Amino acid sequence: MSGGAAPFLPRQPINEALRIAGEKISRDRIIEIRHPYDGTLAGTVPKATLDDVRRALRTARDFKSTLTRHDRYRILMRAGALIASRRDELARLITLESGLSLKDSQYEVGRAMDVLLFAANLALVDDGEVFSCDLTAHGKNRKVYTLKEPLQGAIVAITPFNHPLNQVIHKVAPAVATNNRVVLKPSEKTPLTAYALADILYEAGLPPAMLSVLTGDPAEIADELLTSADVDLVTFTGGVATGKYIAGKAVYKRQILELGGNDPIIVLEDADIEEAASLAAGGSYKNSGQRCTAVKRILVQETVADRFVELLVEKTRAVRYGDPFDPTMDMGTVIDEASARRFETVVNEAVGQGAKLLIGNVRRGALYSPTVLDDVVPSMTVVRQETFGPVSPVIRFKTVDEAISIANGTPYGLSSSLCTNRIDLITRFIQELQVGSVNVREVPGYRLEMTPFGGIKDSGLGYKEGVKEAMRSFCNTKTYSLPW
Ligand code: NAD
């Protein structure tokens, strides 16, 4: 841990209002947002009432956008330019409410700009298909054309705390690109960035009726968001328990569920061990380990494990963590003290069951140090469940069969990383891993904002995000046929 540059202190808390079709609405009942590093009051957001939710949904359903492709392109590009011009301000806001280091927040703002760039450009691409009908003996001289239309009802977007900007924009930008109307409920832990983003989109020219933002107590407002007849689609990113609740509640609505992960990095004996250790450390600690695709299990072949672990500890020791507003820090806090305490508990439990703590497991409030555990076995809680923090648990294995069986031996199936140069093994792992993505010699989280992304098993229903896939699932396909 290290101290450093002057902390960023907001002059006063940011007291936000709901945005219902752009209109700012305050409520007496509020939620406080505290900076996880020192507990400073960062801001407050209103608790929406059921009437607020109903009004937002009805407005979204009733509004029919007439924006052309060019209009949508320009709005999204303008929003990207506004974000670029406020990059530092937005990064500081993310850091303020999440405790993520400024380095992580800056990176996240850059990713959000990529999302807007891709969504803008994909809005220009014609998504129709043409089918000639004279293809078979009973064919005709006709053609069938397809047309992508926005949904009739509203899209409800529910997002988690760990990427306060990027998770939100991955739902909102594809919706704008396809002329849909969104009611967004960001995490009540990190809602301030979502409100700032909504204002940027309005400023960029988005008709306010196309985006409302609501915060509140899920126990009061979630069911209305999930069951209202005004809603056609629920797109959710968050934990498995919440995702399964939504799956049972949002009946006869399209559901996109991007849930938790327990991603392995698998290091085989022929791998470049230096590279593998760098990927494992980066994958474990970036974003304070709070990524759905963070490295959560490190599977290393026994013959190279000692050297690998030595390098991993070295790289872990080099991670600078502390005051999230110190620009030299690699890692800030995790989201709150309760989460940091949970990591401490599962790490202590693993040590009690025979794992070796090599570095870390030091906690101060919500600050939790990068931690390496060796000799972990798959039955330990730290790897059986998703540990959503900067913990690197090393599981040693002997054979490739064993590695595949351990990797697949969890309810999750989001992404994975494989370190080897052997093409025979690369093809085997790609075929046999039960996951949505396999990244060879890259972290599990590697992606373009446009590439298909999402998991199977408990990590999701298999419908992907990524701008292109999201645009596809946010549309109805209509066909029409013409007599030539
Ligand atoms: P969470 O499930 O606790 O909360 C996510 C959102 O759901 C929040 O906005 C919350 O208010 C809302 N919510 C809570 N109860 C609800 C209910 N009954 N009905 C509807 N919505 C409800 O998740 P979190 O702790 O904010 O985020 C961490 C989790 O998200 C981790 O498991 C992580 O792996 C996962 N995640 C997945 C992806 C992915 O793309 N697969 C990406 C990022 C995070």
Short mmCIF file of C-alpha atoms and ligand atoms in Angstrom, two decimals, residues 158-163 167 185-189 216 218-219 222-223 226 236-243 245-246 257-261 290-293 296 386 388 412 414 447 453-455 459 465, ligand 1:
data_model
loop_
_atom_site.label_atom_id
_atom_site.label_comp_id
_atom_site.label_asym_id
_atom_site.label_seq_id
_atom_site.Cartn_x
_atom_site.Cartn_y
_atom_site.Cartn_z
CA ILE A 158 -30.48 -3.19 -15.30
CA THR A 159 -26.75 -2.85 -14.65
CA PRO A 160 -24.20 -3.82 -11.96
CA PHE A 161 -21.74 -1.71 -9.99
CA ASN A 162 -18.43 -2.90 -11.36
CA HIS A 163 -18.26 -0.86 -14.59
CA GLN A 167 -22.05 -1.72 -18.54
CA LYS A 185 -31.93 1.19 -13.64
CA PRO A 186 -28.24 1.38 -12.78
CA SER A 187 -26.77 -0.18 -9.66
CA GLU A 188 -27.73 1.78 -6.57
CA LYS A 189 -24.04 1.44 -5.55
CA GLY A 216 -34.47 3.06 -6.16
CA PRO A 218 -35.10 -3.05 -6.05
CA ALA A 219 -37.46 -4.56 -3.47
CA ALA A 222 -37.89 -4.21 -9.64
CA ASP A 223 -41.06 -6.26 -10.08
CA LEU A 226 -39.86 -6.84 -14.89
CA PHE A 236 -29.60 -7.48 -17.29
CA THR A 237 -25.98 -7.69 -16.25
CA GLY A 238 -25.25 -8.75 -12.68
CA GLY A 239 -25.10 -11.68 -10.32
CA VAL A 240 -26.53 -15.17 -10.87
CA ALA A 241 -29.08 -14.97 -8.07
CA THR A 242 -30.58 -11.74 -9.38
CA GLY A 243 -30.46 -13.05 -12.95
CA TYR A 245 -34.94 -14.10 -10.14
CA ILE A 246 -35.45 -12.00 -13.27
CA LEU A 257 -28.95 -12.18 -18.89
CA GLU A 258 -25.21 -11.59 -18.54
CA LEU A 259 -24.34 -13.11 -15.18
CA GLY A 260 -21.36 -13.99 -13.03
CA GLY A 261 -18.23 -15.89 -13.99
CA GLN A 290 -14.25 -6.92 -10.07
CA ARG A 291 -14.86 -8.02 -13.63
CA CYS A 292 -17.21 -10.79 -14.61
CA THR A 293 -14.30 -12.09 -16.71
CA LYS A 296 -10.79 -16.23 -10.72
CA GLU A 386 -17.27 -16.48 -7.69
CA PHE A 388 -15.36 -10.97 -7.10
CA TYR A 412 -20.32 -20.98 -14.47
CA LEU A 414 -18.36 -17.30 -19.07
CA ARG A 447 -12.73 -8.58 -26.36
CA PHE A 453 -19.65 -11.60 -25.62
CA GLY A 454 -21.48 -13.67 -23.03
CA GLY A 455 -21.62 -16.98 -21.25
CA SER A 459 -23.25 -17.28 -16.67
CA GLU A 465 -23.83 -8.78 -25.81
P1 NAD B 1 -26.36 -7.67 -8.52
O1 NAD B 1 -27.00 -8.83 -9.16
O2 NAD B 1 -26.35 -7.58 -7.03
O3 NAD B 1 -27.03 -6.30 -9.01
C1 NAD B 1 -27.12 -6.00 -10.37
C2 NAD B 1 -28.32 -5.08 -10.60
O4 NAD B 1 -29.52 -5.79 -10.29
C3 NAD B 1 -28.33 -3.84 -9.74
O5 NAD B 1 -28.76 -2.75 -10.53
C4 NAD B 1 -29.38 -4.16 -8.69
O6 NAD B 1 -30.03 -3.04 -8.16
C5 NAD B 1 -30.36 -4.97 -9.50
N1 NAD B 1 -31.28 -5.80 -8.73
C6 NAD B 1 -31.16 -6.23 -7.44
N2 NAD B 1 -32.22 -6.99 -7.11
C7 NAD B 1 -33.00 -7.06 -8.20
C8 NAD B 1 -34.23 -7.72 -8.48
N3 NAD B 1 -34.87 -8.46 -7.58
N4 NAD B 1 -34.75 -7.59 -9.71
C9 NAD B 1 -34.12 -6.87 -10.66
N5 NAD B 1 -32.95 -6.22 -10.43
C10 NAD B 1 -32.41 -6.32 -9.22
O7 NAD B 1 -24.87 -7.62 -9.11
P2 NAD B 1 -23.68 -6.66 -8.68
O8 NAD B 1 -23.18 -7.08 -7.34
O9 NAD B 1 -24.04 -5.24 -8.91
O10 NAD B 1 -22.59 -7.04 -9.81
C11 NAD B 1 -21.67 -8.05 -9.67
C12 NAD B 1 -22.08 -9.27 -10.46
O11 NAD B 1 -22.30 -8.95 -11.82
C13 NAD B 1 -20.98 -10.34 -10.48
O12 NAD B 1 -21.55 -11.60 -10.29
C14 NAD B 1 -20.41 -10.21 -11.88
O13 NAD B 1 -19.76 -11.38 -12.34
C15 NAD B 1 -21.62 -9.89 -12.66
N6 NAD B 1 -21.27 -9.28 -13.95
C16 NAD B 1 -21.51 -9.98 -15.10
C17 NAD B 1 -21.12 -9.46 -16.34
C18 NAD B 1 -21.36 -10.19 -17.63
O14 NAD B 1 -21.29 -9.55 -18.68
N7 NAD B 1 -21.61 -11.48 -17.64
C19 NAD B 1 -20.49 -8.22 -16.37
C20 NAD B 1 -20.27 -7.53 -15.18
C21 NAD B 1 -20.67 -8.07 -13.98
#
